[in-house]
Amino acid sequence: MTEAANLSLVVRRTVRAPVERVFDAWTKSEFLKRWWGPEGVTCPEADVDLRVGGHYRIANKLPDGNIVVIHGEFELIEPPTKLVYSWRVDPGIPAPSRVTVRFETHAEGTEVIVIHERIASDAIRDNHEQGWNGCLDGLIAFADEESSGR
Amino acid sequence: MVSTALKYEDDEALDVVFGALADRTRRRILARLAVGPERVTDLAEPFTMSLPAVSKHLKVLERAGLIRRDVEGRIHRCSLGPEPLADARAWLDHYRYFWESTLDRLAVYVEPKANRQPKGKGSKK
């Protein structure tokens, strides 16, 4: 499931469109508003300042009508193949995690690879200590055995 | 889990769980309890700290639901409470669902209609 030991996750999807089109869809607010979000969530508002250090804000309207804003800053921009940005969720998760998106050209189209890192470790707010993630994974594995075994 | 994206009502509980896990001593206590229940006095033994100090850590773990405490007379016995860890994992699964579902929508948006795969087949690599 999740990549063991550091609570990051990788999601890949190949879409049948040229890499420039996919990159634009990901980085231009007028396009984001038309597709962003999982099923049931719409994007009423998106602002993207596509430069290193620039901010982005993406509003997510949840099925219950509540709005959650995902926002952060760009750390690296290599059009049309790579983006790295911080990721905060307001309200919800003020501590930043980090998202890397790679757009790779393949025969069938463009493979989008999303690497979301530091999810839980930064959500701990203070007291971050290296090494607890592996421990957490071990404990989760144990919890699984525990709940299925009894 | 399939219903919405990220759920925020559980955030407070998760703050408590992750906060409880963000400490070396408390993780060591949990690791020991993963082997089996222990008396509080035995738990305190390998740590170079007083019983009240260990007791403080136990209270944090207890509040997060990560451990349970049974009292038999004067003996306090601790055991692991696995449910909050399962919640922590479910929280990560929300992220996975968020991205997978979002990439589905991206595909629908950027792919020319004629090329689109039939629904349900999926285009996961």
PDB file of C-alpha atoms in Angstrom, chain A residues 1-3 7 9-17 21-22 25-26 31 34-41 60 62-63 68 70 85 87 89 91-93 99 111-112 114 116 119-120 123-125 127 129 132 135-136 139-140 142-144 146, chain B residues 3-6 8 11 15-16 18-19 21-24 26-28 30-31 33-35 80 82-83 85-86 88-89 91-93 95-112 115-117 119 121 123-125:
ATOM      1  CA  MET A   1       0.000   0.000   0.000  1.00  0.00           C
ATOM      2  CA  THR A   2       1.914   3.020   1.212  1.00  0.00           C
ATOM      3  CA  GLU A   3       5.629   2.958   0.605  1.00  0.00           C
ATOM      4  CA  LEU A   7       4.760   7.400   4.902  1.00  0.00           C
ATOM      5  CA  LEU A   9       2.947   7.621  -1.407  1.00  0.00           C
ATOM      6  CA  VAL A  10       3.312   7.358  -5.147  1.00  0.00           C
ATOM      7  CA  VAL A  11       0.388   7.365  -7.543  1.00  0.00           C
ATOM      8  CA  ARG A  12       0.858   6.938 -11.303  1.00  0.00           C
ATOM      9  CA  ARG A  13      -1.502   7.304 -14.188  1.00  0.00           C
ATOM     10  CA  THR A  14      -0.949   7.336 -17.926  1.00  0.00           C
ATOM     11  CA  VAL A  15      -3.160   9.733 -19.809  1.00  0.00           C
ATOM     12  CA  ARG A  16      -3.530   9.826 -23.569  1.00  0.00           C
ATOM     13  CA  ALA A  17      -2.524  13.388 -24.174  1.00  0.00           C
ATOM     14  CA  ARG A  21      -1.291  19.695 -22.506  1.00  0.00           C
ATOM     15  CA  VAL A  22      -1.093  17.734 -19.261  1.00  0.00           C
ATOM     16  CA  ALA A  25      -3.884  21.376 -17.223  1.00  0.00           C
ATOM     17  CA  TRP A  26      -1.948  20.978 -13.981  1.00  0.00           C
ATOM     18  CA  PHE A  31      -7.896  24.511 -16.570  1.00  0.00           C
ATOM     19  CA  ARG A  34     -12.393  22.247 -14.860  1.00  0.00           C
ATOM     20  CA  TRP A  35     -10.906  19.014 -13.632  1.00  0.00           C
ATOM     21  CA  TRP A  36      -9.208  19.291 -10.214  1.00  0.00           C
ATOM     22  CA  GLY A  37     -10.255  17.134  -7.313  1.00  0.00           C
ATOM     23  CA  PRO A  38     -11.495  13.650  -6.665  1.00  0.00           C
ATOM     24  CA  GLU A  39     -14.996  12.583  -7.526  1.00  0.00           C
ATOM     25  CA  GLY A  40     -17.629  14.658  -5.774  1.00  0.00           C
ATOM     26  CA  VAL A  41     -15.210  17.542  -5.190  1.00  0.00           C
ATOM     27  CA  ASN A  60     -11.847  22.284  -3.056  1.00  0.00           C
ATOM     28  CA  LEU A  62     -16.517  19.096  -0.785  1.00  0.00           C
ATOM     29  CA  PRO A  63     -19.804  17.252  -1.336  1.00  0.00           C
ATOM     30  CA  VAL A  68     -11.034  23.327   1.845  1.00  0.00           C
ATOM     31  CA  ILE A  70      -4.929  23.417  -0.679  1.00  0.00           C
ATOM     32  CA  TYR A  85       5.720  22.195  -4.361  1.00  0.00           C
ATOM     33  CA  TRP A  87       1.248  21.295   0.251  1.00  0.00           C
ATOM     34  CA  VAL A  89      -4.508  22.007   3.740  1.00  0.00           C
ATOM     35  CA  PRO A  91      -8.492  23.975   7.467  1.00  0.00           C
ATOM     36  CA  GLY A  92      -6.848  20.740   8.411  1.00  0.00           C
ATOM     37  CA  ILE A  93      -3.142  20.298   7.983  1.00  0.00           C
ATOM     38  CA  VAL A  99       4.418  16.992  -3.665  1.00  0.00           C
ATOM     39  CA  GLU A 111       2.601   9.248 -17.486  1.00  0.00           C
ATOM     40  CA  VAL A 112       1.798  11.434 -14.484  1.00  0.00           C
ATOM     41  CA  VAL A 114       2.647  12.017  -8.116  1.00  0.00           C
ATOM     42  CA  HIS A 116       3.527  12.882  -1.964  1.00  0.00           C
ATOM     43  CA  ILE A 119       2.806  13.474   4.920  1.00  0.00           C
ATOM     44  CA  ALA A 120       2.567  12.271   8.439  1.00  0.00           C
ATOM     45  CA  ALA A 123       1.802  16.734  10.399  1.00  0.00           C
ATOM     46  CA  ILE A 124       3.275  15.983  13.792  1.00  0.00           C
ATOM     47  CA  ARG A 125       3.966  19.706  14.083  1.00  0.00           C
ATOM     48  CA  ASN A 127       9.058  17.146  17.937  1.00  0.00           C
ATOM     49  CA  GLU A 129      12.295  12.886  15.053  1.00  0.00           C
ATOM     50  CA  TRP A 132       9.609   7.083  13.859  1.00  0.00           C
ATOM     51  CA  CYS A 135       8.298   2.279  13.775  1.00  0.00           C
ATOM     52  CA  LEU A 136       4.814   3.453  12.945  1.00  0.00           C
ATOM     53  CA  LEU A 139       3.057  -0.871  14.656  1.00  0.00           C
ATOM     54  CA  ILE A 140       0.445  -0.543  11.943  1.00  0.00           C
ATOM     55  CA  PHE A 142       1.002  -5.237  14.153  1.00  0.00           C
ATOM     56  CA  ALA A 143      -2.331  -3.486  14.565  1.00  0.00           C
ATOM     57  CA  ASP A 144      -3.550  -5.188  11.398  1.00  0.00           C
ATOM     58  CA  GLU A 146      -4.184  -7.736  16.012  1.00  0.00           C
TER      59      GLU A 146
ATOM     60  CA  SER B   3     -17.290   8.451  -0.399  1.00  0.00           C
ATOM     61  CA  THR B   4     -15.369  11.717  -0.139  1.00  0.00           C
ATOM     62  CA  ALA B   5     -11.844  13.004  -0.383  1.00  0.00           C
ATOM     63  CA  LEU B   6     -10.172  13.833   2.886  1.00  0.00           C
ATOM     64  CA  TYR B   8     -11.307  16.509   8.536  1.00  0.00           C
ATOM     65  CA  ASP B  11      -8.099  15.557  12.598  1.00  0.00           C
ATOM     66  CA  ASP B  15      -3.228  15.157  16.132  1.00  0.00           C
ATOM     67  CA  VAL B  16      -3.323  13.384  19.463  1.00  0.00           C
ATOM     68  CA  PHE B  18       0.693  11.580  15.939  1.00  0.00           C
ATOM     69  CA  GLY B  19       1.623  13.800  18.852  1.00  0.00           C
ATOM     70  CA  LEU B  21       4.000   8.957  18.556  1.00  0.00           C
ATOM     71  CA  ALA B  22       6.385  11.882  18.168  1.00  0.00           C
ATOM     72  CA  ASP B  23       8.430  10.919  21.180  1.00  0.00           C
ATOM     73  CA  ARG B  24      11.163   8.333  21.423  1.00  0.00           C
ATOM     74  CA  ARG B  26       6.646   6.620  23.991  1.00  0.00           C
ATOM     75  CA  ARG B  27       7.520   4.751  20.816  1.00  0.00           C
ATOM     76  CA  ARG B  28       9.762   2.455  22.832  1.00  0.00           C
ATOM     77  CA  LEU B  30       4.653   0.963  22.370  1.00  0.00           C
ATOM     78  CA  ALA B  31       7.270  -1.319  20.844  1.00  0.00           C
ATOM     79  CA  LEU B  33       3.750  -3.441  24.453  1.00  0.00           C
ATOM     80  CA  ALA B  34       3.573  -4.788  20.911  1.00  0.00           C
ATOM     81  CA  VAL B  35       5.185  -7.935  22.317  1.00  0.00           C
ATOM     82  CA  LEU B  80      -1.579  -1.946  23.185  1.00  0.00           C
ATOM     83  CA  PRO B  82      -4.352  -0.860  18.003  1.00  0.00           C
ATOM     84  CA  GLU B  83      -7.366   1.094  16.705  1.00  0.00           C
ATOM     85  CA  LEU B  85      -2.965   3.178  14.398  1.00  0.00           C
ATOM     86  CA  ALA B  86      -5.514   1.809  11.990  1.00  0.00           C
ATOM     87  CA  ALA B  88      -3.651   6.780  11.113  1.00  0.00           C
ATOM     88  CA  ARG B  89      -3.311   4.375   8.216  1.00  0.00           C
ATOM     89  CA  TRP B  91      -5.779   8.830   6.988  1.00  0.00           C
ATOM     90  CA  LEU B  92      -2.973   8.015   4.550  1.00  0.00           C
ATOM     91  CA  ASP B  93      -5.380   6.004   2.446  1.00  0.00           C
ATOM     92  CA  TYR B  95      -4.446  10.765   0.362  1.00  0.00           C
ATOM     93  CA  ARG B  96      -4.115   7.814  -1.972  1.00  0.00           C
ATOM     94  CA  TYR B  97      -7.773   7.946  -2.847  1.00  0.00           C
ATOM     95  CA  PHE B  98      -7.522  11.704  -3.333  1.00  0.00           C
ATOM     96  CA  TRP B  99      -4.735  11.388  -5.878  1.00  0.00           C
ATOM     97  CA  GLU B 100      -6.095   8.376  -7.723  1.00  0.00           C
ATOM     98  CA  SER B 101      -9.494   9.926  -8.118  1.00  0.00           C
ATOM     99  CA  THR B 102      -8.001  13.301  -9.069  1.00  0.00           C
ATOM    100  CA  LEU B 103      -5.851  11.693 -11.775  1.00  0.00           C
ATOM    101  CA  ASP B 104      -8.960   9.940 -13.100  1.00  0.00           C
ATOM    102  CA  ARG B 105     -10.552  13.326 -13.543  1.00  0.00           C
ATOM    103  CA  LEU B 106      -7.415  14.728 -15.166  1.00  0.00           C
ATOM    104  CA  ALA B 107      -7.482  11.894 -17.696  1.00  0.00           C
ATOM    105  CA  VAL B 108     -11.110  12.607 -18.544  1.00  0.00           C
ATOM    106  CA  TYR B 109     -10.251  16.255 -19.024  1.00  0.00           C
ATOM    107  CA  VAL B 110      -7.074  16.023 -21.100  1.00  0.00           C
ATOM    108  CA  GLU B 111      -7.805  12.967 -23.216  1.00  0.00           C
ATOM    109  CA  PRO B 112      -9.559  13.486 -26.521  1.00  0.00           C
ATOM    110  CA  ASN B 115      -9.284   7.974 -27.303  1.00  0.00           C
ATOM    111  CA  ARG B 116     -10.919   7.530 -23.960  1.00  0.00           C
ATOM    112  CA  GLN B 117     -10.980   4.064 -22.525  1.00  0.00           C
ATOM    113  CA  LYS B 119     -15.326   3.228 -18.053  1.00  0.00           C
ATOM    114  CA  LYS B 121     -11.403  -0.638 -17.417  1.00  0.00           C
ATOM    115  CA  SER B 123      -5.825   3.110 -17.060  1.00  0.00           C
ATOM    116  CA  LYS B 124      -3.667   2.449 -14.045  1.00  0.00           C
ATOM    117  CA  LYS B 125      -0.161   1.435 -14.818  1.00  0.00           C
TER     118      LYS B 125
END
